[in-house]
Amino acid sequence: MRAASILLLLAALPAAFAVKAHDFRTCSQAGFCRRGRALASRAKDNAATWKSPYSVDADTLALSSDQASFTANVKSSLYPDIKFGLDVRVHEDGVVRVRLDEIGGLRKRYDEAATWALVEEPKIKRDLQWTVAKNQARAVYGKEEEEVEVVVSFEPLKVTLIRGGKEEVVLNGRGLLHLEHFRTKEEPKPVEVPEEGLDSEDAQTVLKVPDNRAWFEGDSEDAWWGEQWSSWTDSKPKGPESLSVDITFPNHGHVYGIPQHASTLDLRTTTGEEPYYSDPYRLYNADTFEYLADSTMSLYGSVPLMHAHSADSTVAVFNAVGSETWVDIAHPSPKSTETHWISESGILDVFILPGPTPKDVFAQYSRLTGTQQLPAEWSLGYHQCRWNYVSSEDVRTVQKRFDEEDIPVDVFWLDIEYAEEHKYFIWDKKNFPDPVDMVNDVSATGRKMVVIVDPHFKRVSTYPIYQEAVDRDLIVKTKDGKTDYEGWCWSGSSAWVDYFNPASWEWWNKKFKTQTIEGEFSWTESTEDVYIWNDMNEPAIFNGPEMSMPRDNIHHGGWEHRDVHNINGMLFHNATYHALLARSDPPKRPFVLTRSFYAGSQRFGAMWTGDNLGTWEHMAVGIKMVLSNSIAGFAFAGSDVGGFFGNPEPEMLVRWYHVGAFSPFFRAHAHIDTKRREPYLLDEPYKSIVKDILRLRYTMLPIWYTAFRESSVAGVPVVRPHYVEYPKDENGFSLDDQFFVGSSGLLVKPVTQKGVTEATVYLPAEDQVWYDYFNHQVYRGSSKGKNITVPAALHQVPLFIHGGSILPTRERPRRSSPLMKKDPFTLRVALDNSNNARGELYLDDGVSYNHEQGQIVWREFKASPSGKTVVISSKDLVQPNSASAVDGVALTTYNPANDFAKDIASVRVEKVIVLGLDKKPSSVTLADGSELFWEWTDGVSAKGKKEGESSVLVIKDPAVSITADWQIVIS
């Protein structure tokens, strides 16, 4: 039987590892997308007379008791008997929410997407009043210089956000809004046969009644009641229920977001005059392995969030829909953008984020869906993975080789082959006879292990995970709503737990417990140093339509899979995150990597960009994808270093390690058929270069962890594209091959082309000084922006410090990040052209939630001119910023001498490097006059116009505590 099962599984697998476009639908092959695009085409062809059939029934408008929101009925001239309900409200932070749903229909539309995405129900703005006139309702709010106006027009329905007299966001301005209402299928009428003896020409002609809706809906019931694609039939028992809405940004020429796609950050056109792509951007979580490096094809995750940007402002829209969605983009002018969103099902639930800056948008979105969780600090180190390390001894050998070569690493990973017959949690004892001892050997040096747990469970009664799920009726059902769904994946014949069912959550929690639970399986052959990788959670199903689940499968609550498809993967990730949270007492911060995601997934861990190829093109697009995910809230992101498929040449692999070292999530991974490519296997000079790159990452871990603190509190990305940091610099609005690391002042441009020895880097539009991180070369920016050409040999990565920055690093090489806990710090002070500089450092224990009780150190370092001196100082940031020190908690009390601060009080600053001083100091002292040892190298000052090597002052071991207030005076 087992041999037969394996043969069936192999038959279900793709014949070759390459993206097959014919395995995935285009818009023209999806009935609802065809209908949506046809609607847009009719509107364009009849632009002079086109008018949306939807209007607000003003007589039904009802203001809330505090007049902060209103509801009204909406009617369609096409279907006067069908009613829709409109709800418009403004949140405390100025976000506008617009909901439109069918009222009293034959069925209920899926309206729970926002429930899964939002952290809580947003609070309504109470100091706002709607003014209702005959043809519109309007509200004005905000400070006078940033005043925002929301206008809801009645005939036809249109919602407009206005700032400074300019329209910023318009819903249904082009009249493409359409909610296909639920209806009863009309059986075709029998064909009339002429009476006997009459020719057909003599028979009475039956006149066809004109279809007065065809001008809007078209003249055919295109895929309303069923759809055939390839060998698959979608039964569509509910009939047509798609949702279409146009969203226009009349004064914004650049749009970003709607990940995940292998494409540019600045989204390209899909319609209009000479579009770059022929198909809309598709949001449909799918296992698109070996995906194209330039395409609108859907990938593993979907976040229906779009930023629109100009030199004047940034706005965004979050369209809370969980079904498959296609997004067309056009630029009717260089300064404006039209978009058209076409979804298979759901309600209209759009959040308009008014900005007006990128960082305002991040704050507004994170208040809706949450911020990136503050990760365990070790998870920011280097992760070593492949499919597969084949045994316990293999894992031990890999660790031994890293240590012998003195190469740092924090995490070793196990892919699916650790599990007997791919029954997750169940170790293959032939190859992993001692899993707990293996994990303990790894954790002896502070390292962790990550083990894969996929959502498909082998359908055998001897597998406790599957059998317990069956006994509790937790399995996703087929279209009859009763039969457990069976599909094929790595485990062979498999079942999928329905994590929309609340009963699954507590059950899943228990699976990760390392203690015995009477009557249930728990993972006793594990430890709290094992963390989890959730793969294949789109869900990926080898014998399903588009390698996924049939759309007419049934989930908890009776919802079809089509309604919740893009949310499905997040719920598995969410359940695993909470299971790890419940595993420990007191809880430790979970680490769970997910492949599939939705809006809000950032609350539960990290993501990666999936099964990429070992090509230069995939290396380059990986940067763009990480930036796109980052601006859409998912900051803990990365691409597999080296590419999952293929055998990259040494030059490519070295360059990819530079990309990884400057990605928030840093993992090397490879397919089972690839050659081993661990860093220690490389020949020289490649091995030493990669070793130096890894050490650079570990040196900079304090910078990365500090950036994650800011992201966890303010929702800002950890890696930031140019438009985020310089929102008025139009030269950089499309830049996506260089980026900034947090608020540190670091600018990096990884090399992603073969044979390169120099690179062109764009310096932002400002008169400021920049320093090469490695050789301290000074470059001068310009108020108009400036391109510079810099050396970029294989061992080099273009990396610059913005003048005015202070960078805290730890320079002592260690085998893993936990071993660096008590290491001293180096401060790099990069003076700006006014001799000022500033930086931050955030520290906590890196694993627990004690930071929420104020067990933290958060310092501000400053350099300031004072007469003929420059004073470098350190002071506490927590007390003046207690409400925003940590995510989700306002620290009511804070003791700078907290237990964590006491524990690291002996950690000192061992070196201060000052770049850009005007001249050699006469003395360097502490505030009490104590002389410090220092060295001086002549060079270029931060002031003036000269370029060349910077002046460098090295202050040796000032021995000031990293937790204390202090001053260093440079005279």
mmCIF file of C-alpha atoms in Angstrom, residues 545-661:
data_model
loop_
_atom_site.group_PDB
_atom_site.id
_atom_site.type_symbol
_atom_site.label_atom_id
_atom_site.label_comp_id
_atom_site.label_asym_id
_atom_site.label_seq_id
_atom_site.Cartn_x
_atom_site.Cartn_y
_atom_site.Cartn_z
ATOM 1 C CA PRO A 545 -7.078 23.511 -8.760
ATOM 2 C CA GLU A 546 -4.109 25.841 -9.156
ATOM 3 C CA MET A 547 -2.245 23.614 -6.681
ATOM 4 C CA SER A 548 -4.682 24.684 -3.955
ATOM 5 C CA MET A 549 -8.053 23.929 -2.376
ATOM 6 C CA PRO A 550 -11.350 23.770 -4.317
ATOM 7 C CA ARG A 551 -13.184 27.068 -3.939
ATOM 8 C CA ASP A 552 -16.465 25.375 -3.044
ATOM 9 C CA ASN A 553 -15.001 23.555 -0.021
ATOM 10 C CA ILE A 554 -16.714 24.513 3.230
ATOM 11 C CA HIS A 555 -15.151 26.087 6.337
ATOM 12 C CA HIS A 556 -16.502 26.699 9.819
ATOM 13 C CA GLY A 557 -19.599 28.879 9.723
ATOM 14 C CA GLY A 558 -20.612 27.553 6.319
ATOM 15 C CA TRP A 559 -18.309 29.868 4.381
ATOM 16 C CA GLU A 560 -16.908 28.663 1.102
ATOM 17 C CA HIS A 561 -13.161 28.479 0.674
ATOM 18 C CA ARG A 562 -13.386 31.144 -2.043
ATOM 19 C CA ASP A 563 -14.507 33.637 0.649
ATOM 20 C CA VAL A 564 -11.528 33.075 2.937
ATOM 21 C CA HIS A 565 -8.735 31.773 0.720
ATOM 22 C CA ASN A 566 -6.269 34.618 1.259
ATOM 23 C CA ILE A 567 -6.850 34.580 5.028
ATOM 24 C CA ASN A 568 -6.416 30.821 5.398
ATOM 25 C CA GLY A 569 -2.616 30.779 5.686
ATOM 26 C CA MET A 570 -2.587 33.505 8.330
ATOM 27 C CA LEU A 571 -4.840 31.492 10.619
ATOM 28 C CA PHE A 572 -2.451 28.518 10.609
ATOM 29 C CA HIS A 573 0.432 30.902 11.346
ATOM 30 C CA ASN A 574 -1.622 32.605 14.073
ATOM 31 C CA ALA A 575 -2.509 29.272 15.700
ATOM 32 C CA THR A 576 1.126 28.131 15.730
ATOM 33 C CA TYR A 577 2.303 31.454 17.167
ATOM 34 C CA HIS A 578 -0.155 31.202 20.041
ATOM 35 C CA ALA A 579 0.732 27.549 20.589
ATOM 36 C CA LEU A 580 4.395 28.475 21.096
ATOM 37 C CA LEU A 581 3.332 31.363 23.301
ATOM 38 C CA ALA A 582 1.386 28.937 25.489
ATOM 39 C CA ARG A 583 4.217 26.391 25.522
ATOM 40 C CA SER A 584 6.350 28.201 28.092
ATOM 41 C CA ASP A 585 5.594 29.594 31.529
ATOM 42 C CA PRO A 586 6.566 32.401 31.702
ATOM 43 C CA PRO A 587 6.075 32.785 27.950
ATOM 44 C CA LYS A 588 8.966 33.283 25.558
ATOM 45 C CA ARG A 589 8.698 35.186 22.312
ATOM 46 C CA PRO A 590 7.720 32.742 19.571
ATOM 47 C CA PHE A 591 9.485 32.487 16.268
ATOM 48 C CA VAL A 592 7.244 31.178 13.487
ATOM 49 C CA LEU A 593 8.165 31.603 9.832
ATOM 50 C CA THR A 594 5.250 31.598 7.398
ATOM 51 C CA ARG A 595 5.086 31.361 3.637
ATOM 52 C CA SER A 596 1.452 32.434 3.285
ATOM 53 C CA PHE A 597 0.186 35.648 4.839
ATOM 54 C CA TYR A 598 -2.513 38.323 4.914
ATOM 55 C CA ALA A 599 -2.974 41.735 6.482
ATOM 56 C CA GLY A 600 -2.131 41.336 10.175
ATOM 57 C CA SER A 601 0.258 38.403 9.748
ATOM 58 C CA GLN A 602 3.078 40.646 10.955
ATOM 59 C CA ARG A 603 1.763 40.134 14.503
ATOM 60 C CA PHE A 604 2.781 36.472 14.436
ATOM 61 C CA GLY A 605 6.323 36.258 13.105
ATOM 62 C CA ALA A 606 8.412 36.363 9.945
ATOM 63 C CA MET A 607 7.909 35.628 6.244
ATOM 64 C CA TRP A 608 10.117 34.792 3.305
ATOM 65 C CA THR A 609 9.616 35.189 -0.404
ATOM 66 C CA GLY A 610 9.257 31.485 -1.157
ATOM 67 C CA ASP A 611 10.812 29.170 -3.699
ATOM 68 C CA ASN A 612 13.113 31.500 -5.604
ATOM 69 C CA LEU A 613 15.747 30.564 -8.158
ATOM 70 C CA GLY A 614 19.505 30.905 -7.909
ATOM 71 C CA THR A 615 19.673 33.644 -10.553
ATOM 72 C CA TRP A 616 20.814 37.242 -10.561
ATOM 73 C CA GLU A 617 17.282 38.313 -11.496
ATOM 74 C CA HIS A 618 15.779 36.581 -8.469
ATOM 75 C CA MET A 619 18.433 38.057 -6.193
ATOM 76 C CA ALA A 620 17.538 41.533 -7.431
ATOM 77 C CA VAL A 621 13.751 41.130 -7.286
ATOM 78 C CA GLY A 622 14.032 39.677 -3.771
ATOM 79 C CA ILE A 623 15.115 43.107 -2.526
ATOM 80 C CA LYS A 624 12.101 44.746 -4.157
ATOM 81 C CA MET A 625 9.763 42.111 -2.691
ATOM 82 C CA VAL A 626 11.135 42.597 0.822
ATOM 83 C CA LEU A 627 10.678 46.364 0.502
ATOM 84 C CA SER A 628 7.109 45.885 -0.757
ATOM 85 C CA ASN A 629 6.257 43.577 2.136
ATOM 86 C CA SER A 630 7.888 46.006 4.547
ATOM 87 C CA ILE A 631 5.778 49.000 3.558
ATOM 88 C CA ALA A 632 2.696 46.747 3.802
ATOM 89 C CA GLY A 633 3.366 46.100 7.489
ATOM 90 C CA PHE A 634 5.362 42.851 7.278
ATOM 91 C CA ALA A 635 8.815 44.085 8.288
ATOM 92 C CA PHE A 636 10.366 40.743 9.291
ATOM 93 C CA ALA A 637 10.994 39.599 5.723
ATOM 94 C CA GLY A 638 13.730 38.041 3.638
ATOM 95 C CA SER A 639 14.571 35.934 0.596
ATOM 96 C CA ASP A 640 16.417 32.618 0.605
ATOM 97 C CA VAL A 641 20.123 33.362 0.209
ATOM 98 C CA GLY A 642 21.527 31.562 -2.822
ATOM 99 C CA GLY A 643 18.097 30.779 -4.218
ATOM 100 C CA PHE A 644 16.081 27.679 -3.332
ATOM 101 C CA PHE A 645 16.530 26.107 -6.781
ATOM 102 C CA GLY A 646 19.820 25.760 -8.610
ATOM 103 C CA ASN A 647 23.527 25.857 -7.864
ATOM 104 C CA PRO A 648 24.724 29.461 -7.797
ATOM 105 C CA GLU A 649 28.291 30.159 -8.789
ATOM 106 C CA PRO A 650 30.536 31.455 -5.959
ATOM 107 C CA GLU A 651 30.363 35.070 -7.131
ATOM 108 C CA MET A 652 26.563 35.025 -7.047
ATOM 109 C CA LEU A 653 26.489 33.329 -3.671
ATOM 110 C CA VAL A 654 28.814 35.931 -2.147
ATOM 111 C CA ARG A 655 26.706 38.779 -3.502
ATOM 112 C CA TRP A 656 23.573 37.076 -2.166
ATOM 113 C CA TYR A 657 25.075 36.903 1.317
ATOM 114 C CA HIS A 658 25.444 40.679 1.201
ATOM 115 C CA VAL A 659 21.743 40.928 0.275
ATOM 116 C CA GLY A 660 20.873 38.587 3.166
ATOM 117 C CA ALA A 661 23.044 40.411 5.668
#
